[in-house]
Coordinates of C-alpha atoms and ligand atoms in Angstrom, one line a residue:
X1 CA -32.1 12.9 -4.6
X2 CA -34.2 11.4 -7.4
X3 CA -32.4 8.4 -8.8
X4 CA -33.8 9.2 -12.3
X5 CA -31.7 12.4 -12.2
X6 CA -28.5 10.7 -11.0
X7 CA -26.0 9.1 -13.3
X8 CA -25.5 5.5 -12.2
X9 CA -24.6 3.4 -15.3
X10 CA -25.2 -0.1 -13.6
X11 CA -24.6 -3.3 -15.6
X12 CA -25.4 -7.0 -15.0
X13 CA -22.4 -8.6 -16.6
X14 CA -19.1 -9.0 -14.9
X15 CA -16.4 -7.2 -16.9
X16 CA -14.0 -9.9 -18.3
X17 CA -10.8 -8.1 -17.3
X18 CA -11.9 -7.3 -13.8
X19 CA -10.5 -9.9 -11.4
X20 CA -10.8 -8.1 -8.1
X21 CA -14.2 -8.2 -6.4
X22 CA -14.0 -4.4 -5.7
X23 CA -13.2 -3.7 -9.3
X24 CA -16.1 -5.9 -10.6
X25 CA -18.6 -4.4 -8.2
X26 CA -17.6 -0.8 -8.6
X27 CA -17.9 -1.2 -12.4
X28 CA -21.2 -3.0 -12.2
X29 CA -22.7 -0.6 -9.6
X30 CA -21.8 2.3 -11.9
X31 CA -19.3 3.9 -9.4
X32 CA -16.3 4.1 -11.8
X33 CA -15.6 4.2 -15.5
X34 CA -12.2 3.5 -17.0
X35 CA -10.8 6.2 -19.3
X36 CA -7.4 4.6 -19.9
X37 CA -5.3 1.9 -18.2
X38 CA -5.1 2.8 -14.5
X39 CA -7.1 6.0 -14.9
X40 CA -10.7 6.1 -13.8
X41 CA -13.6 8.5 -13.6
X42 CA -15.2 8.7 -10.2
X43 CA -18.9 8.7 -11.1
X44 CA -21.4 10.5 -8.8
X45 CA -21.8 7.7 -6.2
X46 CA -18.1 7.0 -5.9
X47 CA -17.3 10.7 -5.8
X48 CA -19.7 11.1 -2.8
X49 CA -17.9 8.3 -1.0
X50 CA -14.5 10.0 -1.8
X51 CA -15.9 13.2 -0.3
X52 CA -17.0 11.3 2.8
X53 CA -13.5 9.8 3.2
X54 CA -11.9 13.2 2.7
X55 CA -14.1 14.7 5.3
X56 CA -12.9 12.1 7.8
X57 CA -9.3 12.7 6.8
X58 CA -9.7 16.5 7.2
X59 CA -11.3 16.1 10.7
X60 CA -8.5 13.8 11.8
X61 CA -5.8 16.0 10.3
X62 CA -7.3 19.1 12.0
X63 CA -7.0 17.3 15.4
X64 CA -3.2 17.0 15.0
X65 CA -2.8 20.5 13.6
X66 CA -2.0 19.4 10.1
X67 CA -3.1 22.1 7.7
X68 CA -4.6 21.5 4.2
X69 CA -3.3 23.2 1.1
X70 CA -2.8 22.1 -2.5
X71 CA 0.3 22.3 -4.8
X72 CA 0.5 22.1 -8.6
X73 CA 0.4 18.6 -10.1
X74 CA 3.1 19.7 -12.7
X75 CA 6.6 20.0 -11.3
X76 CA 9.5 21.6 -13.1
X77 CA 12.1 18.9 -13.9
X78 CA 14.8 21.1 -12.4
X79 CA 13.4 20.6 -8.9
X80 CA 13.7 16.8 -9.2
X81 CA 17.1 17.1 -10.8
X82 CA 18.2 19.2 -7.7
X83 CA 17.0 16.5 -5.4
X84 CA 18.5 13.8 -7.6
X85 CA 15.3 11.9 -8.1
X86 CA 14.6 12.8 -11.7
X87 CA 16.6 9.8 -13.0
X88 CA 15.9 7.3 -10.2
X89 CA 12.3 6.5 -11.1
X90 CA 12.8 5.6 -14.7
X91 CA 9.6 5.1 -16.8
X92 CA 7.3 5.3 -13.8
X93 CA 7.7 9.1 -13.9
X94 CA 5.2 10.8 -16.1
X95 CA 7.1 13.5 -18.1
X96 CA 5.5 16.3 -20.1
X97 CA 6.9 19.3 -22.1
X98 CA 5.3 22.7 -22.2
X99 CA 4.9 24.9 -25.3
X100 CA 8.4 26.2 -24.8
X101 CA 9.7 22.7 -24.7
X102 CA 10.5 23.0 -21.0
X103 CA 10.4 19.6 -19.2
X104 CA 7.9 18.9 -16.4
X105 CA 6.9 15.9 -14.5
X106 CA 3.4 15.0 -13.3
X107 CA 3.8 14.7 -9.5
X108 CA 3.9 11.2 -8.1
X109 CA 4.6 12.6 -4.7
X110 CA 5.7 16.0 -3.4
X111 CA 8.6 16.0 -1.0
X112 CA 10.5 18.3 -3.3
X113 CA 7.5 20.7 -4.0
X114 CA 6.8 21.1 -0.3
X115 CA 10.4 21.5 0.7
X116 CA 10.8 24.1 -2.1
X117 CA 7.7 26.0 -0.7
X118 CA 8.9 26.1 2.9
X119 CA 12.6 26.7 2.3
X120 CA 13.6 30.3 3.3
X121 CA 10.2 30.6 5.0
X122 CA 10.3 28.1 7.9
X123 CA 13.7 29.6 8.7
X124 CA 13.5 29.6 12.5
X125 CA 12.9 27.0 15.2
X126 CA 10.3 29.3 16.6
X127 CA 8.2 28.6 13.5
X128 CA 8.4 24.8 13.9
X129 CA 6.8 22.3 13.9
X130 CA 4.6 22.6 10.8
X131 CA 2.7 19.8 9.1
X132 CA 1.2 20.5 5.7
X133 CA -1.0 18.2 3.7
X134 CA -3.0 17.9 0.5
X135 CA -5.5 15.6 -1.1
X136 CA -4.6 15.5 -4.8
X137 CA -4.2 13.2 -7.8
X138 CA -0.8 11.6 -8.1
X139 CA 0.7 10.2 -11.3
X140 CA 2.8 7.1 -11.6
X141 CA 3.2 5.4 -14.9
X142 CA 2.9 1.8 -13.5
X143 CA 3.9 -0.9 -15.9
X144 CA 1.0 -3.1 -14.7
X145 CA -1.9 -1.0 -13.5
X146 CA -4.7 -3.4 -12.4
X147 CA -7.5 -4.3 -10.1
X148 CA -9.3 -1.0 -10.8
X149 CA -8.4 1.7 -8.2
X150 CA -6.1 -0.6 -6.4
X151 CA -3.1 0.1 -8.6
X152 CA -3.8 3.1 -10.8
X153 CA -1.7 5.4 -12.9
X154 CA -3.6 8.5 -11.7
X155 CA -4.9 8.1 -8.1
X156 CA -6.0 10.3 -5.2
X157 CA -3.5 10.5 -2.3
X158 CA -3.5 12.4 0.9
X159 CA 0.1 13.3 1.3
X160 CA 1.4 15.1 4.3
X161 CA 4.8 16.6 5.1
X162 CA 6.0 17.5 8.6
X163 CA 8.8 20.0 9.2
X164 CA 10.5 20.0 12.6
X165 CA 13.6 21.3 14.4
X166 CA 14.7 18.1 16.2
X167 CA 14.2 14.4 16.4
X168 CA 11.7 14.4 19.3
X169 CA 9.5 16.9 17.4
X170 CA 9.7 14.5 14.4
X171 CA 8.8 11.6 16.6
X172 CA 5.9 13.5 18.0
X173 CA 4.6 14.4 14.4
X174 CA 5.1 10.7 13.4
X175 CA 3.2 9.4 16.4
X176 CA 0.4 12.0 16.0
X177 CA 0.1 10.9 12.4
X178 CA -0.1 7.3 13.3
X179 CA -2.9 8.0 15.8
X180 CA -4.7 10.0 13.1
X181 CA -4.4 7.2 10.6
X182 CA -5.7 4.7 13.1
X183 CA -8.7 7.0 13.7
X184 CA -9.3 7.5 10.0
X185 CA -9.2 3.7 9.2
X186 CA -11.4 2.9 12.3
X187 CA -14.0 5.4 11.2
X188 CA -13.9 4.0 7.7
X189 CA -14.8 0.6 9.2
X190 CA -11.6 -0.9 7.8
X191 CA -9.8 -4.0 9.1
X192 CA -6.1 -3.1 9.0
X193 CA -2.8 -3.8 10.6
X194 CA 0.0 -1.4 11.4
X195 CA 3.2 -3.1 10.3
X196 CA 7.0 -2.5 10.0
X197 CA 7.5 -1.1 6.5
X198 CA 10.4 -0.6 4.1
X199 CA 11.7 3.0 4.4
X200 CA 13.9 2.1 1.4
X201 CA 14.3 4.8 -1.2
X202 CA 12.8 7.4 1.1
X203 CA 16.1 7.5 2.9
X204 CA 14.6 7.9 6.3
X205 CA 14.8 5.5 9.2
X206 CA 11.5 4.2 10.7
X207 CA 8.5 3.7 8.5
X208 CA 5.1 2.1 9.3
X209 CA 2.7 0.7 6.8
X210 CA -1.1 0.4 7.2
X211 CA -2.1 -2.8 5.6
X212 CA -5.7 -4.0 4.9
X213 CA -5.9 -7.8 4.9
X214 CA -7.4 -8.8 1.5
X215 CA -6.9 -11.9 -0.7
X216 CA -6.2 -9.6 -3.7
X217 CA -3.6 -7.6 -1.8
X218 CA -0.1 -7.4 -3.4
X219 CA 1.8 -7.2 -0.2
X220 CA 2.6 -10.3 1.9
X221 CA 2.2 -9.5 5.6
X222 CA 4.0 -11.5 8.2
X223 CA 2.5 -11.5 11.7
X224 CA 2.1 -13.5 14.9
X225 CA -1.3 -14.4 16.2
X226 CA -0.7 -12.6 19.5
X227 CA -0.1 -9.4 17.6
X228 CA 3.4 -8.8 19.0
X229 CA 4.9 -8.8 15.5
X230 CA 3.7 -7.6 12.1
X231 CA 5.9 -6.7 9.1
X232 CA 5.8 -6.5 5.4
X233 CA 7.6 -9.6 4.0
X234 CA 10.1 -7.2 2.5
X235 CA 11.3 -6.4 6.1
X236 CA 10.2 -9.4 8.1
X237 CA 12.8 -11.1 10.3
X238 CA 12.6 -14.5 11.9
X239 CA 14.4 -16.7 14.4
X240 CA 17.2 -18.8 12.9
X241 CA 18.5 -21.8 14.8
X242 CA 22.2 -22.3 14.2
X243 CA 23.5 -24.8 11.7
X244 CA 24.4 -28.2 13.1
X245 CA 28.0 -28.6 14.1
X246 CA 30.0 -31.3 12.3
X247 CA 33.5 -32.7 11.8
X248 CA 35.3 -30.3 9.4
X249 CA 36.3 -32.3 6.3
X250 CA 39.0 -31.7 3.6
X251 CA 38.0 -29.4 0.8
X252 CA 37.4 -31.4 -2.4
X253 CA 36.8 -30.2 -6.0
X254 CA 34.1 -32.3 -7.7
X255 CA 32.9 -32.4 -11.3
X256 CA 29.3 -31.5 -11.5
X257 CA 28.6 -31.5 -15.3
X258 CA 25.8 -29.1 -16.1
X259 CA 24.5 -29.3 -12.5
X260 CA 23.5 -25.7 -11.6
X261 CA 20.4 -25.2 -9.5
X262 CA 20.5 -25.8 -5.7
X263 CA 18.2 -28.8 -6.0
X264 CA 20.2 -30.2 -8.9
X265 CA 23.5 -29.8 -6.9
X266 CA 21.9 -31.3 -3.8
X267 CA 20.5 -34.3 -5.7
X268 CA 23.7 -34.9 -7.7
X269 CA 25.8 -34.9 -4.5
X270 CA 23.2 -36.7 -2.5
X271 CA 23.0 -33.8 0.0
X272 CA 20.1 -31.5 1.3
X273 CA 19.6 -28.0 -0.1
X274 CA 20.5 -26.6 3.3
X275 CA 24.0 -28.0 2.9
X276 CA 24.5 -26.0 -0.4
X277 CA 25.6 -22.4 -0.2
X278 CA 23.9 -20.4 -3.0
X279 CA 25.9 -17.5 -4.3
X280 CA 24.1 -14.7 -6.1
X281 CA 25.8 -12.0 -8.1
X282 CA 24.5 -8.4 -7.8
X283 CA 25.5 -5.0 -9.1
X284 CA 24.8 -2.4 -6.4
X285 CA 25.3 1.1 -7.8
X286 CA 27.8 -0.3 -10.3
X287 CA 29.7 -2.3 -7.6
X288 CA 29.7 -6.1 -8.0
X289 CA 28.6 -7.8 -4.8
X290 CA 28.4 -11.6 -4.1
X291 CA 25.7 -12.6 -1.7
X292 CA 25.8 -16.1 0.0
X293 CA 22.7 -17.7 1.4
X294 CA 21.9 -21.2 2.5
X295 CA 20.3 -23.2 -0.3
X296 CA 16.9 -23.5 1.3
X297 CA 16.4 -19.8 1.5
X298 CA 15.9 -16.8 -0.9
X299 CA 17.7 -13.5 -0.9
X300 CA 15.4 -10.6 0.1
X301 CA 16.2 -7.8 -2.3
X302 CA 14.7 -5.1 -0.1
X303 CA 16.7 -6.1 2.9
X304 CA 19.8 -6.3 0.8
X305 CA 19.3 -3.0 -0.9
X306 CA 18.7 -1.3 2.5
X307 CA 21.8 -3.0 4.0
X308 CA 24.0 -1.9 1.0
X309 CA 22.3 1.6 1.1
X310 CA 22.2 1.2 -2.7
X311 CA 20.0 3.4 -4.8
X312 CA 20.1 0.7 -7.6
X313 CA 20.4 -3.0 -7.0
X314 CA 20.1 -5.4 -9.9
X315 CA 21.1 -9.1 -10.4
X316 CA 24.3 -9.4 -12.6
X317 CA 23.8 -10.6 -16.1
X318 CA 25.6 -13.7 -17.4
X319 CA 28.1 -11.5 -19.2
X320 CA 28.7 -9.5 -16.0
X321 CA 29.1 -12.8 -14.0
X322 CA 32.0 -13.7 -16.4
X323 CA 33.5 -10.2 -16.8
X324 CA 33.0 -8.7 -13.3
X325 CA 32.8 -11.8 -11.1
X326 CA 35.4 -13.8 -13.1
X327 CA 33.1 -16.8 -12.8
X328 CA 30.6 -18.9 -14.8
X329 CA 26.8 -18.6 -14.4
X330 CA 25.5 -21.4 -12.3
X331 CA 28.8 -22.1 -10.7
X332 CA 29.5 -18.9 -8.8
X333 CA 31.2 -19.3 -5.4
X334 CA 33.2 -17.3 -2.8
X335 CA 36.5 -19.2 -3.0
X336 CA 39.4 -17.0 -4.3
X337 CA 37.0 -14.3 -5.5
X338 CA 38.1 -10.6 -5.3
X339 CA 34.6 -9.2 -5.3
X340 CA 32.9 -8.1 -2.0
X341 CA 31.2 -11.0 -0.4
X342 CA 28.5 -10.7 2.2
X343 CA 26.5 -13.6 3.6
X344 CA 23.1 -14.2 5.2
X345 CA 23.1 -15.4 8.8
X346 CA 22.0 -18.8 7.6
X347 CA 25.6 -19.3 6.2
X348 CA 27.2 -18.6 9.6
X349 CA 28.5 -21.7 11.2
X350 CA 27.7 -23.8 8.2
X351 CA 30.2 -26.7 8.2
X352 CA 31.3 -28.6 5.0
X353 CA 29.2 -26.5 2.7
X354 CA 28.9 -26.9 -1.1
X355 CA 30.0 -23.9 -3.2
X356 CA 30.4 -23.1 -6.9
X357 CA 34.0 -23.3 -8.0
X358 CA 33.8 -20.3 -10.3
X359 CA 34.3 -22.6 -13.3
X360 CA 32.1 -24.5 -15.6
X361 CA 30.7 -27.9 -14.3
X362 CA 32.6 -27.7 -11.0
X363 CA 31.8 -27.3 -7.3
X364 CA 33.7 -27.7 -4.1
X365 CA 32.3 -29.8 -1.2
X366 CA 33.4 -29.5 2.4
X367 CA 33.9 -25.7 2.0
X368 CA 34.5 -24.1 5.4
X369 CA 34.5 -20.4 6.3
X370 CA 38.0 -18.8 6.7
X371 CA 39.9 -21.8 5.6
X372 CA 38.3 -22.0 2.1
X373 CA 36.4 -18.7 1.7
X374 CA 36.0 -15.3 3.4
X375 CA 32.9 -13.3 4.1
X376 CA 33.1 -9.5 4.7
X377 CA 30.0 -9.3 6.8
X378 CA 27.1 -11.5 7.9
X379 CA 23.7 -9.9 7.7
X380 CA 20.0 -10.9 7.7
X381 CA 19.1 -10.7 4.0
X382 CA 16.8 -13.6 3.7
X383 CA 13.1 -13.9 2.9
X384 CA 11.4 -15.4 6.0
X385 CA 9.3 -18.5 5.6
X386 CA 5.8 -19.4 6.8
X387 CA 6.0 -21.6 9.9
X388 CA 9.2 -20.1 11.2
X389 CA 9.1 -18.4 14.5
X390 CA 9.5 -14.7 15.5
X391 CA 12.9 -13.4 16.6
X392 CA 12.7 -14.7 20.1
X393 CA 11.6 -18.1 18.8
X394 CA 8.3 -18.2 20.6
X395 CA 5.5 -17.4 18.2
X396 CA 4.8 -19.0 14.8
X397 CA 4.9 -16.6 11.9
X398 CA 1.7 -16.4 9.8
X399 CA 1.5 -15.0 6.3
X400 CA -1.5 -13.1 4.8
X401 CA -2.1 -10.9 1.8
X402 CA -2.6 -7.1 2.4
X403 CA -3.4 -3.9 0.6
X404 CA -1.0 -1.1 1.5
X405 CA -3.4 1.8 2.2
X406 CA -1.1 4.1 4.2
X407 CA 2.6 4.5 4.8
X408 CA 4.3 7.0 7.1
X409 CA 8.0 7.8 7.1
X410 CA 10.6 9.6 9.2
X411 CA 12.5 11.2 6.4
X412 CA 15.1 13.1 8.3
X413 CA 17.1 15.7 6.3
X414 CA 17.3 13.9 2.9
X415 CA 15.3 16.6 1.0
X416 CA 16.1 19.6 3.2
X417 CA 19.8 18.9 2.6
X418 CA 19.5 18.4 -1.2
X419 CA 17.2 21.4 -1.5
X420 CA 18.9 23.6 1.0
X421 CA 15.9 24.1 3.3
X422 CA 17.5 25.3 6.6
X423 CA 16.3 27.0 9.8
X424 CA 18.1 28.9 12.6
X425 CA 18.1 26.7 15.7
X426 CA 18.0 28.1 19.3
X427 CA 21.7 28.4 19.3
X428 CA 21.6 30.6 16.2
X429 CA 23.1 27.9 14.0
X430 CA 21.8 27.0 10.5
X431 CA 20.3 23.4 10.5
X432 CA 18.5 21.5 7.8
X433 CA 14.8 21.0 8.5
X434 CA 14.0 17.6 9.8
X435 CA 11.1 16.0 7.8
X436 CA 8.5 13.3 7.9
X437 CA 6.1 12.3 5.1
X438 CA 2.9 10.5 5.4
X439 CA 0.5 9.1 2.7
X440 CA -2.9 7.6 2.4
X441 CA -4.0 6.1 -0.9
X442 CA -7.6 7.5 -0.9
X443 CA -8.6 5.7 -4.1
X444 CA -6.9 2.5 -2.9
X445 CA -8.7 2.9 0.5
X446 CA -12.0 3.0 -1.4
X447 CA -11.2 -0.3 -3.1
X448 CA -9.9 -1.9 0.1
X449 CA -13.2 -1.0 1.9
X450 CA -15.1 -2.6 -1.0
X451 CA -12.9 -5.7 -0.9
X452 CA -13.6 -6.2 2.7
X453 CA -17.3 -5.4 2.7
X454 CA -18.8 -6.3 -0.7
X455 CA -20.9 -9.5 -1.0
X456 CA -22.2 -11.4 -4.0
X457 CA -25.0 -8.9 -4.5
X458 CA -22.9 -5.8 -4.6
X459 CA -21.2 -3.1 -2.5
X460 CA -22.0 -2.6 1.2
X461 CA -21.2 0.8 2.7
X462 CA -21.1 1.7 6.4
X463 CA -23.0 4.8 7.4
X464 CA -19.9 7.1 7.5
X465 CA -19.0 6.5 3.9
X466 CA -22.3 5.6 2.1
X467 CA -23.2 8.0 -0.8
X468 CA -26.7 8.3 0.7
X469 CA -28.0 7.1 4.1
X470 CA -31.3 5.6 2.9
X471 CA -32.6 4.2 -0.3
X472 CA -36.4 4.7 -0.7
X473 CA -37.8 2.4 -3.4
X474 CA -41.4 2.8 -4.5
X475 CA -41.9 -0.5 -6.4
X476 CA -44.6 0.6 -8.9
X477 CA -44.3 4.3 -9.9
X478 CA -47.7 4.1 -11.6
X479 CA -49.3 3.4 -8.3
X480 CA -50.3 6.8 -6.8
X481 CA -50.5 5.4 -3.2
X482 CA -47.0 4.0 -3.3
X483 CA -45.5 7.1 -4.9
X484 CA -47.2 9.4 -2.5
X485 CA -46.2 7.4 0.6
X486 CA -42.6 7.2 -0.7
X487 CA -42.4 10.9 -1.2
X488 CA -43.9 11.6 2.2
X489 CA -41.5 9.3 3.9
X490 CA -38.6 10.8 2.0
X491 CA -39.5 14.3 3.3
X492 CA -39.8 13.0 6.8
X493 CA -36.4 11.4 6.6
X494 CA -34.8 14.4 5.1
X495 CA -36.4 16.5 7.9
X496 CA -34.4 14.2 10.3
X497 CA -31.2 15.1 8.5
X498 CA -31.0 11.7 6.7
X499 CA -29.8 11.9 3.1
X500 CA -32.2 9.9 0.8
X501 CA -31.9 8.5 -2.7
X502 CA -35.4 7.8 -4.0
X503 CA -35.7 5.3 -6.9
X504 CA -38.4 7.2 -8.9
X505 CA -37.6 5.3 -12.1
X506 CA -40.3 3.4 -14.0
X507 CA -38.3 0.1 -13.8
X508 CA -39.4 -3.4 -13.0
X509 CA -39.3 -4.4 -9.3
X510 CA -36.6 -7.0 -9.9
X511 CA -34.3 -4.5 -11.5
X512 CA -34.9 -1.9 -8.7
X513 CA -34.1 -4.4 -6.0
X514 CA -31.0 -5.9 -7.7
X515 CA -29.6 -2.4 -8.4
X516 CA -30.4 -1.3 -4.8
X517 CA -28.3 -4.3 -3.6
X518 CA -25.5 -3.3 -6.1
X519 CA -25.1 0.3 -5.0
X520 CA -25.1 -0.8 -1.4
X521 CA -26.7 2.0 0.7
X522 CA -27.0 1.0 4.4
X523 CA -30.8 1.0 4.6
X524 CA -33.5 0.3 2.0
X525 CA -37.2 1.2 2.5
X526 CA -39.5 -0.6 0.1
X527 CA -42.9 1.0 -0.6
X528 CA -44.8 -1.8 -2.3
X529 CA -48.2 -3.6 -2.3
X530 CA -48.8 -3.0 1.4
X531 CA -48.6 0.7 1.0
X532 CA -52.4 0.6 0.8
X533 CA -52.3 -0.8 4.4
X534 CA -49.8 1.9 5.3
X535 CA -47.0 -0.7 5.7
X536 CA -43.5 -0.4 4.4
X537 CA -40.5 -2.8 4.6
X538 CA -37.1 -1.8 6.0
X539 CA -34.0 -3.8 5.0
X540 CA -30.5 -3.5 6.5
X541 CA -28.0 -4.0 3.6
X542 CA -25.2 -5.4 5.8
X543 CA -27.2 -8.0 7.6
X544 CA -30.1 -8.6 5.2
X545 CA -32.4 -8.1 8.2
X546 CA -35.9 -7.1 7.1
X547 CA -38.7 -5.6 9.2
X548 CA -42.2 -4.3 8.4
X549 CA -43.4 -1.1 10.0
X550 CA -46.5 1.1 9.6
X551 CA -46.0 4.4 8.0
X552 CA -46.6 6.5 11.1
X553 CA -43.5 5.1 12.9
X554 CA -41.4 4.4 9.8
X555 CA -39.3 7.5 9.8
X556 CA -38.5 7.2 13.6
X557 CA -37.7 3.5 13.2
X558 CA -35.4 4.2 10.2
X559 CA -33.6 6.9 12.1
X560 CA -33.2 4.6 15.1
X561 CA -31.9 1.8 13.0
X562 CA -29.5 4.1 11.2
X563 CA -28.1 5.5 14.4
X564 CA -27.4 2.0 15.6
X565 CA -25.6 1.0 12.4
X566 CA -21.7 1.0 12.8
Ligands
9G3_1 C1 8.3 8.5 -7.9 C2 7.5 7.5 -8.5 C3 6.9 6.6 -7.7 C4 7.1 6.6 -6.3 C5 7.9 7.7 -5.7 C6 8.5 8.6 -6.5 C7 6.6 5.8 -4.1 C8 8.0 7.7 -4.3 C9 7.5 6.8 -2.1 C10 6.6 7.9 -1.6 C11 6.9 8.3 -0.2 C12 5.8 9.2 0.5 C13 4.7 11.3 0.4 C14 3.4 10.6 0.9 C15 3.6 9.3 1.5 C16 4.5 8.4 0.6 N1 6.5 5.7 -5.5 N2 7.4 6.8 -3.5 O1 8.7 8.6 -3.7 F1 8.9 9.4 -8.7 CL1 7.3 7.5 -10.2 O2 5.8 8.4 -2.3 N3 5.5 10.4 -0.3

């Protein structure tokens, strides 16, 4: 391909609002162009990489008998009203009306669409298991799209849906998909971890996240060095050593004028935060819930929401604290309350704790469970902390940032029940289809690969994903010898099934080299001053390794080097 014909709008300056390395480099290398917040055009080089990724995905999906199709991006609102999801995603759902003023949404994901398609068709266990997938733009009106393709409002996702007749078939589909994902990310040369993920709103049971370690990542991953444990911070559990035993003291009400936060209370009473019991007021699907946790920990909203099986969990407002908790903001406590009280395990066995007295400027000290307050249930709802140990107390927990590039879920019957998608089982009984759903963020994967491989000079692609295999750069396009040798070499390489981008532009050498580094093809061949001696220079982008070869052996040498690249 002649570079003069390609459309690669490179630029030198780093765009001001691009903080992520991948975002900066994809803009500077002319790979993407923002159209609106979170919506990008994939320019020719990026689109070739996307196609290379899709080819890998298709090959790995084929191996596990997942079949590709595509569904409309517009979904009639009725379908999401039937599943009950139309109202639960608020402003993140893109809505649009047609000419007859009928309401549609732009699909953020397609559990409903796929279930609608198969219901009444996959109606017998003999026709199961079936796994359908597509690679298609998804639409989510994120309130903070950022970091280029990492968090977009329109993005490419591979979304797959499995339909099975029993749990072991679902387990098999789930395990096949996990294996396929590992192969895909390995072939993309990505460093990633498979971690325990939040199945949350998806209603299923198990879920696994594929997380690419990267400083810019929005997820916090908790893991042990020996690899035995890895989880999203939202789900991570840690070992908790019991509270120290002590002599139970008499309950005492103390005046704590305008002393509200844990550290203020601890300082005022000359105690440590871990002696103070923090009470938080939540509204879970309209029900007030008080959550107790030891003062040196934070409540983990995802664990709490999953435990309460709430579809909506929000912290109570000050007004609600007065009206529904019959308390005063900053002085909430479990004594004599009539709302549901649950407590994190860190409160269990806590002797002589400090609690809010549910009235202004007042706390109780020496509060003890059962005598002074009741807890309906103890459950792990805390955010684990770096330095704690894993559940069996042996390994230190490490934290790192990660980019969620894939997530697989065992859905169960959530959608088949709400949308009436049943099949006749081997006993002739109607059963709801058992489902799994599986996603890869293709555009996000592109960015994660750039985050992990780019250097200060630009993007660096491995051979599986690079838009072209070899970059042939004749330095001076006015020099007939250089141009002729570059063209001959290009033909020899293409005869060897290598794809070549030849920089046939009449640009200065410095510009050509800088832009070659930016777009990041795996191998560059420079045809410069030594062309007259029949010598060309080969450079490996990843390692910056440079070797000179004479033109007779150049094509073979390049092919050999390319084969040996990872
Ligand atoms: C929405 C909006 C945003 C969403 C969803 C729905 C995330 C939503 C979870 C999934 C689950 C799986 C199939 C492929 C793999 C992931 N964000 N999720 O359901 F309406 Cl606005 O998408 N879906």
